[in-house]
């Protein structure tokens, strides 16, 4: 999807929809399709409301409001709770928008081993520090989210210098985790996603970062219970219902002495996910909570 080109003289508008975490992805997809531009979201933990927004030069708001209401109704018809569904539209000064959004995407360091930064940042890596360059937009994850940053930290923590370690990224999105693993000399590195657009973006990001990774389209529900080979580190940044439903297939991809990083889990749902994987003979060896999210790393007993 290519964003709508905008002339300097055009006004820019911010269109936001208040919804629930449950419907956040569906609403974001609806906005992206309606305005041909990537949507972003943040969760207000006090109000327990997700705000999904997109920027656009479109002006026919009476017609667009009607389309958005119809879109919300279709999402409800899929048995998703959309919350208030309140639509808000505000004018944005172009010069402010063009630069201010960049302030939200700052370089992130994970010890002395890894630096993740957007392309416009001038920050230089430390000596022997691997660097991943990734810009926001249609990147499906840039390291800023709590769940992604936990995974990146665990990729760094679990790396054993001068030891061969393999890596699998289930639901790769932007490819950021697989790219970071490749930069830290995990070999081989495999990544997959069910979304073909995510696969395309991940491949483009891998090329931009100069790493060769096996990236393809696959479905976590189709993973083998007895794969030909296991991996030393597996990351699965997925929704909790999918993690629990496919826990046996996910755990089967892991070598017996390896580590499984689970993320994308709401704090309130983490105990249930933890019990599900502990029932497979695993234990949680590391965990972190940030805002409404909690992530954890598991190993076989």
Short mmCIF file of C-alpha atoms in Angstrom, two decimals:
data_model
loop_
_atom_site.label_atom_id
_atom_site.label_comp_id
_atom_site.label_asym_id
_atom_site.label_seq_id
_atom_site.Cartn_x
_atom_site.Cartn_y
_atom_site.Cartn_z
CA UNK A 1 0.00 0.00 0.00
CA UNK A 2 1.41 3.39 -0.99
CA UNK A 3 0.28 6.43 1.01
CA UNK A 4 -1.69 9.08 -0.86
CA UNK A 5 0.73 11.72 -2.25
CA UNK A 6 0.04 15.16 -0.78
CA UNK A 7 0.86 18.60 -2.16
CA UNK A 8 2.34 21.18 0.18
CA UNK A 9 -0.74 23.38 -0.18
CA UNK A 10 -3.11 20.64 0.98
CA UNK A 11 -4.46 20.55 4.50
CA UNK A 12 -3.67 17.46 6.52
CA UNK A 13 -6.24 15.86 8.82
CA UNK A 14 -5.96 13.37 11.66
CA UNK A 15 -8.81 10.86 11.79
CA UNK A 16 -9.08 8.81 14.98
CA UNK A 17 -11.40 6.05 16.15
CA UNK A 18 -11.81 5.08 19.82
CA UNK A 19 -12.14 1.32 20.16
CA UNK A 20 -11.05 -1.73 22.18
CA UNK A 21 -7.79 -3.70 22.16
CA UNK A 22 -9.80 -6.62 20.80
CA UNK A 23 -10.82 -4.66 17.70
CA UNK A 24 -7.67 -2.51 17.38
CA UNK A 25 -6.12 -4.44 14.47
CA UNK A 26 -9.41 -4.62 12.57
CA UNK A 27 -10.04 -0.89 12.98
CA UNK A 28 -6.46 -0.08 11.93
CA UNK A 29 -6.89 -2.17 8.79
CA UNK A 30 -10.20 -0.43 8.03
CA UNK A 31 -8.64 3.03 8.36
CA UNK A 32 -5.61 2.03 6.29
CA UNK A 33 -7.84 0.75 3.50
CA UNK A 34 -10.20 3.75 3.63
CA UNK A 35 -7.44 6.37 3.46
CA UNK A 36 -4.72 4.40 1.65
CA UNK A 37 -2.29 5.29 4.41
CA UNK A 38 -0.81 3.35 7.37
CA UNK A 39 -2.64 3.67 10.69
CA UNK A 40 -1.10 3.87 14.17
CA UNK A 41 -2.56 3.07 17.59
CA UNK A 42 -1.96 3.68 21.26
CA UNK A 43 -3.70 2.31 24.33
CA UNK A 44 -4.98 4.61 27.11
CA UNK A 45 -4.59 2.32 30.11
CA UNK A 46 -6.64 4.59 32.40
CA UNK A 47 -9.63 4.71 30.06
CA UNK A 48 -8.98 1.17 28.77
CA UNK A 49 -9.46 2.52 25.25
CA UNK A 50 -7.41 2.07 22.11
CA UNK A 51 -7.11 5.11 19.83
CA UNK A 52 -6.40 4.25 16.20
CA UNK A 53 -5.39 7.15 13.93
CA UNK A 54 -4.49 7.91 10.36
CA UNK A 55 -3.43 11.10 8.54
CA UNK A 56 -5.06 12.14 5.27
CA UNK A 57 -5.77 15.17 3.04
CA UNK A 58 -9.33 13.98 2.32
CA UNK A 59 -12.07 16.51 3.11
CA UNK A 60 -15.46 14.96 2.33
CA UNK A 61 -16.04 14.11 5.98
CA UNK A 62 -19.80 13.56 5.89
CA UNK A 63 -19.32 10.78 3.35
CA UNK A 64 -16.23 9.41 5.09
CA UNK A 65 -17.94 9.29 8.50
CA UNK A 66 -20.67 7.21 6.91
CA UNK A 67 -18.10 4.81 5.43
CA UNK A 68 -16.32 4.50 8.77
CA UNK A 69 -19.57 3.80 10.63
CA UNK A 70 -20.37 1.11 8.07
CA UNK A 71 -16.90 -0.32 8.55
CA UNK A 72 -17.33 -0.42 12.33
CA UNK A 73 -20.66 -2.19 11.87
CA UNK A 74 -18.96 -4.86 9.73
CA UNK A 75 -16.34 -5.34 12.45
CA UNK A 76 -19.12 -5.76 15.04
CA UNK A 77 -20.79 -8.30 12.77
CA UNK A 78 -17.57 -10.35 13.07
CA UNK A 79 -18.28 -10.63 16.84
CA UNK A 80 -15.60 -8.10 17.81
CA UNK A 81 -16.42 -5.57 20.51
CA UNK A 82 -15.62 -2.11 19.10
CA UNK A 83 -16.30 -0.05 22.21
CA UNK A 84 -17.61 3.47 21.70
CA UNK A 85 -16.40 3.67 18.10
CA UNK A 86 -16.20 7.45 18.52
CA UNK A 87 -14.80 9.13 15.39
CA UNK A 88 -12.82 12.36 15.78
CA UNK A 89 -11.33 14.53 13.04
CA UNK A 90 -8.87 17.38 13.56
CA UNK A 91 -6.76 19.58 11.32
CA UNK A 92 -2.97 19.26 11.68
CA UNK A 93 -0.35 21.83 10.76
CA UNK A 94 1.73 20.10 8.10
CA UNK A 95 5.07 21.47 9.27
CA UNK A 96 4.34 20.18 12.78
CA UNK A 97 3.22 16.74 11.63
CA UNK A 98 6.08 16.27 9.19
CA UNK A 99 8.70 16.42 11.94
CA UNK A 100 6.93 15.86 15.26
CA UNK A 101 6.03 12.22 14.60
CA UNK A 102 9.74 11.47 14.21
CA UNK A 103 10.31 12.38 17.86
CA UNK A 104 8.36 9.28 18.86
CA UNK A 105 10.86 6.99 17.11
CA UNK A 106 14.17 7.35 18.90
CA UNK A 107 17.23 5.09 18.82
CA UNK A 108 17.06 2.13 21.20
CA UNK A 109 20.09 0.39 22.67
CA UNK A 110 20.15 -3.13 24.04
CA UNK A 111 23.30 -3.31 26.10
CA UNK A 112 26.57 -2.96 24.20
CA UNK A 113 25.45 -5.43 21.55
CA UNK A 114 22.59 -3.84 19.59
CA UNK A 115 21.41 -0.44 18.39
CA UNK A 116 18.04 -0.04 16.64
CA UNK A 117 17.40 3.33 15.04
CA UNK A 118 15.39 5.08 12.29
CA UNK A 119 17.26 6.11 9.15
CA UNK A 120 17.19 9.84 10.00
CA UNK A 121 18.95 9.37 13.34
CA UNK A 122 22.62 10.38 13.45
CA UNK A 123 23.39 8.23 16.46
CA UNK A 124 26.47 6.09 15.90
CA UNK A 125 26.87 2.56 17.24
CA UNK A 126 29.39 1.78 19.94
CA UNK A 127 32.44 -0.28 19.12
CA UNK A 128 31.37 -3.78 17.97
CA UNK A 129 27.68 -2.85 18.43
CA UNK A 130 25.39 -4.31 15.76
CA UNK A 131 23.01 -1.82 14.17
CA UNK A 132 19.51 -2.31 12.76
CA UNK A 133 17.98 0.53 10.72
CA UNK A 134 14.19 0.49 10.53
CA UNK A 135 11.72 3.28 9.83
CA UNK A 136 8.10 3.49 11.00
CA UNK A 137 5.26 3.35 8.51
CA UNK A 138 4.22 0.02 7.04
CA UNK A 139 6.90 -1.71 9.11
CA UNK A 140 4.66 -3.71 11.45
CA UNK A 141 6.96 -3.03 14.40
CA UNK A 142 10.02 -0.83 14.89
CA UNK A 143 11.13 -1.88 18.38
CA UNK A 144 9.26 0.91 20.16
CA UNK A 145 6.45 -1.36 21.38
CA UNK A 146 6.92 -3.01 24.77
CA UNK A 147 6.53 -6.54 23.40
CA UNK A 148 9.01 -6.01 20.55
CA UNK A 149 11.60 -4.38 22.82
CA UNK A 150 11.39 -7.33 25.23
CA UNK A 151 12.04 -9.75 22.37
CA UNK A 152 15.03 -7.69 21.20
CA UNK A 153 16.43 -7.64 24.71
CA UNK A 154 16.09 -11.42 24.97
CA UNK A 155 17.76 -11.95 21.59
CA UNK A 156 20.74 -10.02 22.99
CA UNK A 157 20.66 -11.72 26.40
CA UNK A 158 20.43 -15.25 25.02
CA UNK A 159 23.28 -14.83 22.53
CA UNK A 160 26.28 -16.97 23.49
CA UNK A 161 29.40 -15.52 21.93
CA UNK A 162 31.40 -17.93 19.77
CA UNK A 163 28.60 -20.50 19.97
CA UNK A 164 26.46 -21.51 16.99
CA UNK A 165 22.80 -20.66 17.66
CA UNK A 166 19.82 -20.82 15.33
CA UNK A 167 16.80 -18.49 15.43
CA UNK A 168 13.13 -18.71 14.40
CA UNK A 169 10.78 -15.71 14.28
CA UNK A 170 7.09 -16.72 14.26
CA UNK A 171 4.93 -13.83 13.00
CA UNK A 172 7.86 -11.71 11.85
CA UNK A 173 5.97 -8.52 10.91
CA UNK A 174 8.66 -6.01 9.92
CA UNK A 175 11.38 -8.63 10.26
CA UNK A 176 13.04 -6.60 13.01
CA UNK A 177 13.67 -9.57 15.32
CA UNK A 178 15.09 -11.77 12.56
CA UNK A 179 17.26 -8.90 11.29
CA UNK A 180 18.60 -8.25 14.80
CA UNK A 181 19.32 -11.97 15.23
CA UNK A 182 21.20 -12.08 11.93
CA UNK A 183 23.20 -9.01 12.92
CA UNK A 184 24.16 -10.79 16.15
CA UNK A 185 25.33 -13.83 14.15
CA UNK A 186 22.54 -16.28 14.89
CA UNK A 187 22.71 -18.87 12.10
CA UNK A 188 20.55 -19.99 10.44
CA UNK A 189 17.79 -17.42 10.85
CA UNK A 190 14.29 -18.24 9.65
CA UNK A 191 11.23 -15.97 9.80
CA UNK A 192 7.67 -16.24 8.56
CA UNK A 193 4.34 -14.43 8.66
CA UNK A 194 0.84 -15.26 7.47
CA UNK A 195 0.38 -11.76 6.00
CA UNK A 196 1.95 -11.52 2.50
CA UNK A 197 2.39 -7.76 2.90
CA UNK A 198 4.37 -8.30 6.10
CA UNK A 199 6.56 -10.82 4.26
CA UNK A 200 7.22 -8.27 1.50
CA UNK A 201 8.12 -5.56 4.00
CA UNK A 202 10.32 -7.91 6.05
CA UNK A 203 12.27 -8.89 2.94
CA UNK A 204 12.72 -5.23 1.99
CA UNK A 205 13.96 -4.39 5.50
CA UNK A 206 16.37 -7.33 5.42
CA UNK A 207 17.82 -6.11 2.12
CA UNK A 208 18.14 -2.58 3.48
CA UNK A 209 20.09 -3.93 6.46
CA UNK A 210 22.30 -6.12 4.29
CA UNK A 211 21.38 -9.46 5.85
CA UNK A 212 20.29 -12.70 4.23
CA UNK A 213 17.40 -14.36 6.06
CA UNK A 214 15.03 -17.14 5.07
CA UNK A 215 11.73 -15.21 5.09
CA UNK A 216 8.50 -16.69 3.80
CA UNK A 217 4.74 -16.89 4.14
CA UNK A 218 3.57 -19.58 6.51
CA UNK A 219 0.84 -20.31 9.04
CA UNK A 220 1.59 -21.08 12.69
CA UNK A 221 -1.37 -23.47 12.73
CA UNK A 222 0.35 -25.54 10.02
CA UNK A 223 3.65 -26.01 11.88
CA UNK A 224 4.77 -29.61 12.35
CA UNK A 225 4.68 -31.26 15.76
CA UNK A 226 7.83 -33.14 14.74
CA UNK A 227 9.88 -30.72 12.62
CA UNK A 228 13.05 -31.84 10.84
CA UNK A 229 15.09 -29.45 12.96
CA UNK A 230 14.66 -27.33 16.06
CA UNK A 231 15.94 -23.85 16.88
CA UNK A 232 18.00 -22.58 19.78
CA UNK A 233 15.92 -19.42 20.17
CA UNK A 234 12.31 -19.00 19.07
CA UNK A 235 10.33 -15.74 19.28
CA UNK A 236 6.54 -15.75 18.96
CA UNK A 237 5.08 -12.25 19.26
CA UNK A 238 1.41 -13.19 18.76
CA UNK A 239 -1.95 -12.68 20.46
CA UNK A 240 -2.45 -14.81 23.56
CA UNK A 241 -5.34 -16.87 22.13
CA UNK A 242 -3.16 -17.98 19.22
CA UNK A 243 -0.21 -18.70 21.50
CA UNK A 244 -2.33 -20.98 23.68
CA UNK A 245 -4.18 -22.67 20.83
CA UNK A 246 -0.93 -23.54 19.01
CA UNK A 247 1.32 -23.95 22.06
CA UNK A 248 2.32 -27.54 21.24
CA UNK A 249 3.35 -26.68 17.68
CA UNK A 250 5.21 -23.57 18.82
CA UNK A 251 7.09 -25.42 21.58
CA UNK A 252 7.93 -28.23 19.13
CA UNK A 253 10.09 -25.83 17.10
CA UNK A 254 12.45 -25.38 20.08
CA UNK A 255 15.56 -27.43 20.86
CA UNK A 256 15.38 -29.02 24.30
CA UNK A 257 18.06 -26.70 25.69
CA UNK A 258 16.76 -23.63 23.87
CA UNK A 259 14.69 -20.58 24.88
CA UNK A 260 11.19 -19.61 23.78
CA UNK A 261 10.25 -15.91 23.94
CA UNK A 262 6.50 -15.22 24.09
CA UNK A 263 5.13 -11.69 23.63
CA UNK A 264 2.02 -9.85 22.47
CA UNK A 265 0.28 -10.81 25.72
CA UNK A 266 -1.88 -8.56 27.86
CA UNK A 267 -0.79 -8.49 31.50
CA UNK A 268 -4.15 -9.89 32.61
CA UNK A 269 -3.82 -12.81 30.18
CA UNK A 270 -0.22 -13.74 30.96
CA UNK A 271 -0.94 -16.12 33.90
CA UNK A 272 -3.15 -18.26 31.65
CA UNK A 273 -0.48 -18.33 28.91
CA UNK A 274 2.17 -19.20 31.49
CA UNK A 275 0.12 -22.11 32.84
CA UNK A 276 -0.50 -23.41 29.32
CA UNK A 277 3.22 -23.61 28.54
CA UNK A 278 4.15 -24.88 31.99
CA UNK A 279 1.76 -27.78 31.33
CA UNK A 280 4.04 -28.67 28.42
CA UNK A 281 6.96 -29.13 30.82
CA UNK A 282 8.38 -25.64 30.55
CA UNK A 283 9.21 -22.94 33.09
CA UNK A 284 9.24 -19.16 32.85
CA UNK A 285 12.84 -18.02 33.37
CA UNK A 286 12.40 -14.30 32.64
CA UNK A 287 9.46 -11.90 32.37
CA UNK A 288 8.75 -8.19 32.16
CA UNK A 289 5.66 -6.02 32.39
CA UNK A 290 5.34 -2.66 30.64
CA UNK A 291 2.09 -0.73 30.57
CA UNK A 292 -0.67 -3.24 29.81
CA UNK A 293 1.70 -5.85 28.36
CA UNK A 294 3.68 -8.73 29.88
CA UNK A 295 6.18 -10.92 28.03
CA UNK A 296 8.16 -13.96 29.12
CA UNK A 297 10.91 -16.40 28.20
CA UNK A 298 10.41 -20.14 28.71
CA UNK A 299 12.70 -23.16 28.79
CA UNK A 300 12.11 -26.89 29.07
CA UNK A 301 12.65 -28.39 32.53
#
